[in-house]
Coordinates of C-alpha atoms in Angstrom, one line a residue:
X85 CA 0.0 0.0 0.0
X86 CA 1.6 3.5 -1.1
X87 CA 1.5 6.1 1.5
X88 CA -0.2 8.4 -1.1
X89 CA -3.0 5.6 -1.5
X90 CA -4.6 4.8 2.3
X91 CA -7.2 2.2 1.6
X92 CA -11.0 2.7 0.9
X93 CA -14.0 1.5 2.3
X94 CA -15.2 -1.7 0.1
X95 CA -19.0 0.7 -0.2
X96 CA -18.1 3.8 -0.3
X97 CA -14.6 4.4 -1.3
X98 CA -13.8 6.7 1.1
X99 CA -10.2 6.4 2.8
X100 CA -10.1 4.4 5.9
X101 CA -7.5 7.2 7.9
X102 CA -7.8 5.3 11.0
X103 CA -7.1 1.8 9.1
X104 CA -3.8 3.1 8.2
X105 CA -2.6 4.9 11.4
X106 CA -3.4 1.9 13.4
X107 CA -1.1 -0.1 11.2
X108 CA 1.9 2.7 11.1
X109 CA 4.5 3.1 13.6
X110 CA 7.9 3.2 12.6
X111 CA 9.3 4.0 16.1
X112 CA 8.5 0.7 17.4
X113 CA 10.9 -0.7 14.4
X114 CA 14.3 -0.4 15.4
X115 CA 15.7 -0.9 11.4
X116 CA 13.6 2.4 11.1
X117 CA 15.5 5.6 10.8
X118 CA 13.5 9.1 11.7
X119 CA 13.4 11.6 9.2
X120 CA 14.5 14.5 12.2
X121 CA 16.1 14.3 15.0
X122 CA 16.5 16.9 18.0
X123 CA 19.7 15.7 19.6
X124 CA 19.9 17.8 23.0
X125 CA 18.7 21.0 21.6
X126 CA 18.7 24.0 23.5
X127 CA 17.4 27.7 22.7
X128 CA 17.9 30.4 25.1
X129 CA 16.5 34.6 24.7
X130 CA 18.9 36.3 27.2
X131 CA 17.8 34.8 30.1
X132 CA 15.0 32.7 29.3
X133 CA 15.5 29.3 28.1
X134 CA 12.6 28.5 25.8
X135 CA 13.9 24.7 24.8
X136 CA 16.0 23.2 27.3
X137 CA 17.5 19.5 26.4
X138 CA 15.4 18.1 23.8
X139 CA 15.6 14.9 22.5
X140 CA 13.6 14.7 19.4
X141 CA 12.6 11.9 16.8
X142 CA 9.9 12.1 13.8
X143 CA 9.6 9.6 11.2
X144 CA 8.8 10.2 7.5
X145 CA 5.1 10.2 6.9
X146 CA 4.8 10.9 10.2
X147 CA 1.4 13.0 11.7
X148 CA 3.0 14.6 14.6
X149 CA 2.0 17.1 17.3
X150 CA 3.7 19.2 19.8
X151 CA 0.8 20.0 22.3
X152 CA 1.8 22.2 25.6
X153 CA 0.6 26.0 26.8
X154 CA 1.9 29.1 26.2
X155 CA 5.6 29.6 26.2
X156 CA 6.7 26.0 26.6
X157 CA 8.4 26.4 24.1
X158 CA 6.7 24.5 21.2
X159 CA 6.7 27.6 18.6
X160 CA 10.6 27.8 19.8
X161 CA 11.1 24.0 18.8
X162 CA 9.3 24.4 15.7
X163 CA 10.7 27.6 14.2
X164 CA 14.2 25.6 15.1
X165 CA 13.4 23.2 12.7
X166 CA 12.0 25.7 10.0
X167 CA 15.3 27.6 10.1
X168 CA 14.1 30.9 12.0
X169 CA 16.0 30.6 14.9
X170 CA 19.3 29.0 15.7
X171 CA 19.8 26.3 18.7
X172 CA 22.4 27.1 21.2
X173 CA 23.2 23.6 21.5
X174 CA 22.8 19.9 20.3
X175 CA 22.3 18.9 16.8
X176 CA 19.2 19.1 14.5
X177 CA 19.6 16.3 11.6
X178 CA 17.5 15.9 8.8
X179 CA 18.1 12.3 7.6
X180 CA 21.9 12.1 8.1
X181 CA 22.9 15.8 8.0
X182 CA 22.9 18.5 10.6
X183 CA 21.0 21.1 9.5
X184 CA 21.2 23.3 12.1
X185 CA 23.2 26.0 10.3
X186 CA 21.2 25.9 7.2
X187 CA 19.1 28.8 6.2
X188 CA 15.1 28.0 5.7
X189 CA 15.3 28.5 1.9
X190 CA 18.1 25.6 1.9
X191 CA 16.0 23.4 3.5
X192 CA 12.9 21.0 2.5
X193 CA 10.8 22.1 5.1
X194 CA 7.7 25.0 4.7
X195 CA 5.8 26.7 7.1
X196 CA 2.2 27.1 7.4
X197 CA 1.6 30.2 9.7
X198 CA -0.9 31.0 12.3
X199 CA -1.8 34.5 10.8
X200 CA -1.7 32.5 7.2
X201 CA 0.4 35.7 6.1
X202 CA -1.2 36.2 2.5
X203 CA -0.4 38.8 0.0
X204 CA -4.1 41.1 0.1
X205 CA -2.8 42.3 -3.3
X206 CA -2.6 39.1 -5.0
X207 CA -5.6 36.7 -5.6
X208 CA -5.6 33.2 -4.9
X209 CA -3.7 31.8 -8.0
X210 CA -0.7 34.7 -7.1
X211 CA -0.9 33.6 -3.6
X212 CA -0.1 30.2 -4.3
X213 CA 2.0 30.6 -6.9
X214 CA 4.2 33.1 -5.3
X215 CA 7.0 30.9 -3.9
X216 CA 7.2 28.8 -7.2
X217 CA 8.1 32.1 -9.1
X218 CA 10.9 32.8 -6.5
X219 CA 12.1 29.5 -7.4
X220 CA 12.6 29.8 -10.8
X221 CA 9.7 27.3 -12.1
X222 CA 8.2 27.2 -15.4
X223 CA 5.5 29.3 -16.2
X224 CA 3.6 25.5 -17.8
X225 CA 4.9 24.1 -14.6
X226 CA 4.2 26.8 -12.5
X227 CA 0.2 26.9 -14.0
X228 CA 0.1 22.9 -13.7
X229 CA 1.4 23.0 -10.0
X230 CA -1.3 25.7 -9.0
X231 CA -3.9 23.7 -10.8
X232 CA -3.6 21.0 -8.6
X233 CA -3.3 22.9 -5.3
X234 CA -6.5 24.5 -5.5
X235 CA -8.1 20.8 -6.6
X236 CA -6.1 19.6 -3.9
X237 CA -7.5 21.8 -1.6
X238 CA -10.7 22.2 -2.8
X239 CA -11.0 26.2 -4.4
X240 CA -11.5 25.0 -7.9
X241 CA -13.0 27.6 -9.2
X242 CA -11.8 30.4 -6.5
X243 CA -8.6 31.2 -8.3
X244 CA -9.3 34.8 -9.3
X245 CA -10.8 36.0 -6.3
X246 CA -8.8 38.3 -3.5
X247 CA -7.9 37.4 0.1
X248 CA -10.4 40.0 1.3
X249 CA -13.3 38.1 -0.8
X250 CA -12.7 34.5 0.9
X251 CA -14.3 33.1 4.0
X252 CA -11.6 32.3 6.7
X253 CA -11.9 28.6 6.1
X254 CA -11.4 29.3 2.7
X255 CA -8.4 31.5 3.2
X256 CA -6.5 29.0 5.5
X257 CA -6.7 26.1 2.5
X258 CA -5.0 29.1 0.5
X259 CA -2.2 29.5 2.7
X260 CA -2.2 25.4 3.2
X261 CA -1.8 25.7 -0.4
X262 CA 1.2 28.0 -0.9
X263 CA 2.4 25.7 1.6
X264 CA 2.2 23.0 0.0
X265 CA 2.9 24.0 -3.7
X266 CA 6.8 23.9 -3.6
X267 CA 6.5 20.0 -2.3
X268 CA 8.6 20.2 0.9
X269 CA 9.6 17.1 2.8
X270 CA 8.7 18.2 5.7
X271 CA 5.2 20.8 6.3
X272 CA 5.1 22.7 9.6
X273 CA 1.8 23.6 10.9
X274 CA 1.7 26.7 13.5
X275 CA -2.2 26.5 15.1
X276 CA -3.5 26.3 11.8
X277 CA -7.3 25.9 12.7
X278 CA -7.0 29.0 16.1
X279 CA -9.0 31.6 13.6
X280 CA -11.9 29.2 12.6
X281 CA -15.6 28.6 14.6
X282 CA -15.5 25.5 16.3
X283 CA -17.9 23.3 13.5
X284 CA -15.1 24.7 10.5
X285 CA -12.3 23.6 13.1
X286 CA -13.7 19.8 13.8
X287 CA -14.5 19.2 9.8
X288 CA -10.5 20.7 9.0
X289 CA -9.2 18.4 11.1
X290 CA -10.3 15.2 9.1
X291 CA -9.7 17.0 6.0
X292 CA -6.1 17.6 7.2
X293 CA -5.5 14.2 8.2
X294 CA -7.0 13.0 4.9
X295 CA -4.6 15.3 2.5
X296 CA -1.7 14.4 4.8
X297 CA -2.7 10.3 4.1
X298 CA -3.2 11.6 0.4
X299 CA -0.1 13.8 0.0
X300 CA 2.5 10.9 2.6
X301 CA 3.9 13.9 3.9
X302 CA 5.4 14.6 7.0
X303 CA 3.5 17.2 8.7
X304 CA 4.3 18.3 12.2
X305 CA 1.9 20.3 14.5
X306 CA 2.0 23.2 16.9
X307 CA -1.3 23.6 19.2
X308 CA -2.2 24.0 22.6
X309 CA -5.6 23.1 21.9
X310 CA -5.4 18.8 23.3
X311 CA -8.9 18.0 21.1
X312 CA -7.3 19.1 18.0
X313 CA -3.9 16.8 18.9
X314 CA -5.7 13.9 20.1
X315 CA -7.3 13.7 16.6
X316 CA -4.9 15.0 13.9
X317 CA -1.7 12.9 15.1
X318 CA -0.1 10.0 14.7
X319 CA 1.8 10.6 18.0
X320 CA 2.0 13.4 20.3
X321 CA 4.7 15.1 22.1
X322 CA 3.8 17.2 25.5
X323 CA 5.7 20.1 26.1
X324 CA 6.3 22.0 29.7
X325 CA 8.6 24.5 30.6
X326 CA 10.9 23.9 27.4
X327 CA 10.7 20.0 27.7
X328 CA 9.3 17.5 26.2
X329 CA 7.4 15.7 29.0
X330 CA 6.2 12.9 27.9
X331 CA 5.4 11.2 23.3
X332 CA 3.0 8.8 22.5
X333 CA 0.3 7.8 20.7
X334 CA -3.0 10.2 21.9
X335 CA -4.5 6.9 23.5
X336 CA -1.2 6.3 25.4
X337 CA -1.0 10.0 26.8
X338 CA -4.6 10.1 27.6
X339 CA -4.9 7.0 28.9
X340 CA -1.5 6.6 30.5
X341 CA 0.1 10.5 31.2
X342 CA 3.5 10.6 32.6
X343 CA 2.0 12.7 36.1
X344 CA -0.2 14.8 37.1
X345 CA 0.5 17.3 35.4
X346 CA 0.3 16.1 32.2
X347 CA -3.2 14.3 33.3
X348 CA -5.1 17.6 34.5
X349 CA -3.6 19.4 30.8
X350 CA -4.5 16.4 28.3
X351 CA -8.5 16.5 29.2
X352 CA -10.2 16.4 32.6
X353 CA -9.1 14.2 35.5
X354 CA -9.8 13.3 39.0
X355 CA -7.1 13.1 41.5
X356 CA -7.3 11.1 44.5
X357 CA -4.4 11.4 46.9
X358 CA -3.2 8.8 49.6
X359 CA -0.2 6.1 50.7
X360 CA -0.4 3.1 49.3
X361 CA -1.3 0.0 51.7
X362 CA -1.1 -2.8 49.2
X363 CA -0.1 -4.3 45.9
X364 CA -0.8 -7.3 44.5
X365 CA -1.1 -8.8 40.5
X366 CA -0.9 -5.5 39.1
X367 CA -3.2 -3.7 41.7
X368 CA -2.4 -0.8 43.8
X369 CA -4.8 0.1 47.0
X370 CA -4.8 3.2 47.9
X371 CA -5.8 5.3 51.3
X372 CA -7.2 8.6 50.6
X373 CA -9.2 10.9 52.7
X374 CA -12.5 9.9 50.6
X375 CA -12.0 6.5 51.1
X376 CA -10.0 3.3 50.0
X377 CA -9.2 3.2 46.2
X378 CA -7.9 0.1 43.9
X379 CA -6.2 0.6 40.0
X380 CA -4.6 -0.9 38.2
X381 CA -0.5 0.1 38.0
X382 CA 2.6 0.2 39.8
X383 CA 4.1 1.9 43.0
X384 CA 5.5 0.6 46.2
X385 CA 4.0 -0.3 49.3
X386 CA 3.7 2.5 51.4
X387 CA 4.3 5.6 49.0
X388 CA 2.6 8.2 48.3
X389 CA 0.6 8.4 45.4
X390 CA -2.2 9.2 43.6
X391 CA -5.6 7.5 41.9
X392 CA -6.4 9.7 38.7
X393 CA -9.8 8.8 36.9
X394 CA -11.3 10.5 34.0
X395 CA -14.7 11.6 34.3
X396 CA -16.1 9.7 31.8
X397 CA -14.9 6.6 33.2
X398 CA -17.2 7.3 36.4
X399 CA -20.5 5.8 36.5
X400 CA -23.3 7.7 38.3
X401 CA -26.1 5.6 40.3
X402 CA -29.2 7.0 41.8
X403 CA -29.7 4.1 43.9
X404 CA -27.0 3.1 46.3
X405 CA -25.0 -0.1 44.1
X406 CA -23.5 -3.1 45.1
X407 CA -21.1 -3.2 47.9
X408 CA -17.4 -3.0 46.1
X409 CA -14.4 -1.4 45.5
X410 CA -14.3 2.3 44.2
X411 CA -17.7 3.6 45.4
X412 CA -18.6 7.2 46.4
X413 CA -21.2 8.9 47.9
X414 CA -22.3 12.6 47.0
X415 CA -24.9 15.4 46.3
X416 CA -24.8 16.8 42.5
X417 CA -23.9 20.3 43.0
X418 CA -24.0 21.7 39.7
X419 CA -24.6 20.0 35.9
X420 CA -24.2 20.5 32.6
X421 CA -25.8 19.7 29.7
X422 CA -23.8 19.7 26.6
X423 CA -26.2 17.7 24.6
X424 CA -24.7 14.4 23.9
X425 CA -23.2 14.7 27.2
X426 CA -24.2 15.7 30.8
X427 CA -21.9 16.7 33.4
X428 CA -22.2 16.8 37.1
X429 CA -20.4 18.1 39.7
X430 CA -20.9 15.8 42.6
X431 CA -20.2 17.2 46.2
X432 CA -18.7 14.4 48.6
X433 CA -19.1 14.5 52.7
X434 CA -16.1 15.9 53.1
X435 CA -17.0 19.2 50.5
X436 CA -14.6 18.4 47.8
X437 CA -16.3 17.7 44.7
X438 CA -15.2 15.9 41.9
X439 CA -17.0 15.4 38.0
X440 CA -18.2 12.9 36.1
X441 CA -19.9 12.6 33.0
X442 CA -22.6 10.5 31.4
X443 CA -23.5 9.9 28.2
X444 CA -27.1 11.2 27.2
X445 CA -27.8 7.7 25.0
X446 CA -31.7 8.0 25.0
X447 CA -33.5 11.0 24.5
X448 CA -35.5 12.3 27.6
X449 CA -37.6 14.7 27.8
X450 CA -36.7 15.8 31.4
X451 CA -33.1 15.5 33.4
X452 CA -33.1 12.2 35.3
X453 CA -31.0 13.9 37.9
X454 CA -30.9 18.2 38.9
X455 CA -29.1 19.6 41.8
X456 CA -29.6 18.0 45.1
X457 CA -30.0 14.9 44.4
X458 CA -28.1 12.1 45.8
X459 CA -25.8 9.8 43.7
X460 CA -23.5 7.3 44.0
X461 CA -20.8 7.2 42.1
X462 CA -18.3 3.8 40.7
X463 CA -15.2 2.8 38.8
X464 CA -13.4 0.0 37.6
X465 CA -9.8 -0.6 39.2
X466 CA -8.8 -1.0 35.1
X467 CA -10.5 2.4 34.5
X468 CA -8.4 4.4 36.2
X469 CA -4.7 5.4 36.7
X470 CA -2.0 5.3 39.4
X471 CA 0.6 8.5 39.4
X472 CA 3.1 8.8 41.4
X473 CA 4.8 11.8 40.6

């Protein structure tokens, strides 16, 4: 199977995205080589260091993200590997070269910006076909290659128009576009979807993934936004204070996040504090002020550490359930409704309160449960997570 081919579905021909990303992951194979490594980079400005240590590797055809708030250092990382800025230290290799020296026009790499930075006095064809004509291209060539960006892209048709008369979803697929029209190895994404409404931002996503599958590019992300990460990449890499924390597939840093921190930035979490009073087959009990707590994990007898479980892994009960492990008592305080899900914040003896979610699978024509009520509240031991840092 080409990587410019993902397979279809047998009924509708449509490309099966997920079908191929399950099947690709060419850091698990040691005969692999990555297509870029950061080899204990480090970028400073005066006295701020904005990448500290990083060890780095991507692999060709690669979906990757850098996810992390502002000023950890992930635009830093990325304009290092565009050529904008220089690293104080360590080595930045493209295949077998160190390309840390190299100017951005001598390397293979483009950059999509945030502000998409298009020319308001050029329409859409001159837009795209601006950095070909700085290259030295055909004019046949230079027509063809447009051609098939705006197909690619989907602004058939568009091609004469001006920046100023293009909806903003339509404008970002023109600087996507320009991006993509000089055929870089590598295509660097800087929070490509921030300026679009929320429906635009969810239906760009698949159509991102999709061009990437189409195109078997390597295409590396820059977002702080985790929904957008957890869907567009192949792997993820979680950036804090100028370190890469913790990479991994999105399941394996949702699921299984390096600590806390980590856990309360990729989605919601609830943490549950205590020592540790036993461990046995894989299962850690845990003492905590809200009661006694079993997961599944590893830490030592006696430690402290702490149970994190995801909202959405809690099940709420409105009638006391069956006596067992990981069971809470509470009062809903608060709720939301958010249409296919409802969320309630339930307060526990003690006043802290915790949430959990439920999924709203039938359609009701009044809340089950409102603000007041009682609720009990469960989870599996494999449902949740054990942290100890």
């Amino acid at each position: 199977m080409s990587a410019s081919a993902p397979p279809s579905h047998p009924q509708n021909g449509r490309p099966l995205i997920g079908g191929v990303r399950e099947s690709f992951a060419p850091w698990e194979d040691p005969a692999q080589q990555p297509l870029v490594r950061f080899e204990d980079v480090s970028k400073a400005f005066g006295d701020t260091a904005a990448v500290r240590d990083v060890d780095l590797a991507i692999f060709e055809r690669e979906f990757f993200a850098l996810l992390g708030p502002s000023g950890c250092g992930k635009t830093t990382l990325m304009r290092l590997l565009a050529g904008f800025e220089t690293p104080d230290a360590g080595r930045l290799m493209l295949g077998d070269r160190d390309i840390a020296a190299d100017p951005p026009h001598r390397r293979p790499i483009h950059m999509m910006f945030q502000a998409y930075a298009l020319f308001p006095h050029l329409d859409v064809v001159g837009n795209i076909a601006f950095g070909l004509k700085r290259q030295g291209l055909p004019r046949s060539e230079i027509a063809d290659r447009v051609e098939e960006m705006l197909a690619l892209t989907r602004l058939t048709g568009l091609g004469r128009r001006k920046v100023d008369q293009l909806s903003g979803g339509q404008r970002q697929r023109v600087a996507l576009a320009r991006a993509l029209a000089p055929r870089p190895r590598i295509l660097l994404l800087d929070e490509p979807m921030a300026a679009l409404d929320k429906k635009l931002r969810e239906e760009t996503r698949f159509e991102l993934m999709a061009l990437q599958q189409r195109l078997g590019m390597t295409f590396m992300i820059v977002t702080h936004d985790q929904d957008e990460a957890m869907v567009v990449a192949d792997r993820i890499a979680v950036m804090r204070e100028g370190r890469i924390v913790q990479v991994g597939r999105p399941t394996e840093v949702y699921e299984a996040p390096a600590d806390r921190e980590t856990a309360g930035f990729i989605g919601d979490i609830n943490l549950f504090e205590g020592q540790v009073s036993a461990v046995n087959q894989g299962q850690v009990a845990l003492k905590t002020p809200e009661g006694a707590f079993v997961a599944e994990g590893q830490a030592a007898p006696g430690a402290r550490a702490w149970i994190g479980v995801r909202p959405e892994k809690i099940v709420v009960h409105a009638e006391p359930p069956p006596a067992g492990a990981n069971v809470l008592a509470g009062v809903i305080h608060d709720y939301g409704y958010l249409g296919d899900w409802t969320t309630y914040l339930v307060e526990l003896p003690g006043g802290r309160r915790i949430t959990a979610a439920r999924a709203n699978i039938a359609r009701a024509a009044a809340r089950p449960l409102g603000c007041g009520d009682a609720v009990w509240l469960t989870f599996a031991p494999d449902a949740a997570v054990v942290l100890v840092r």
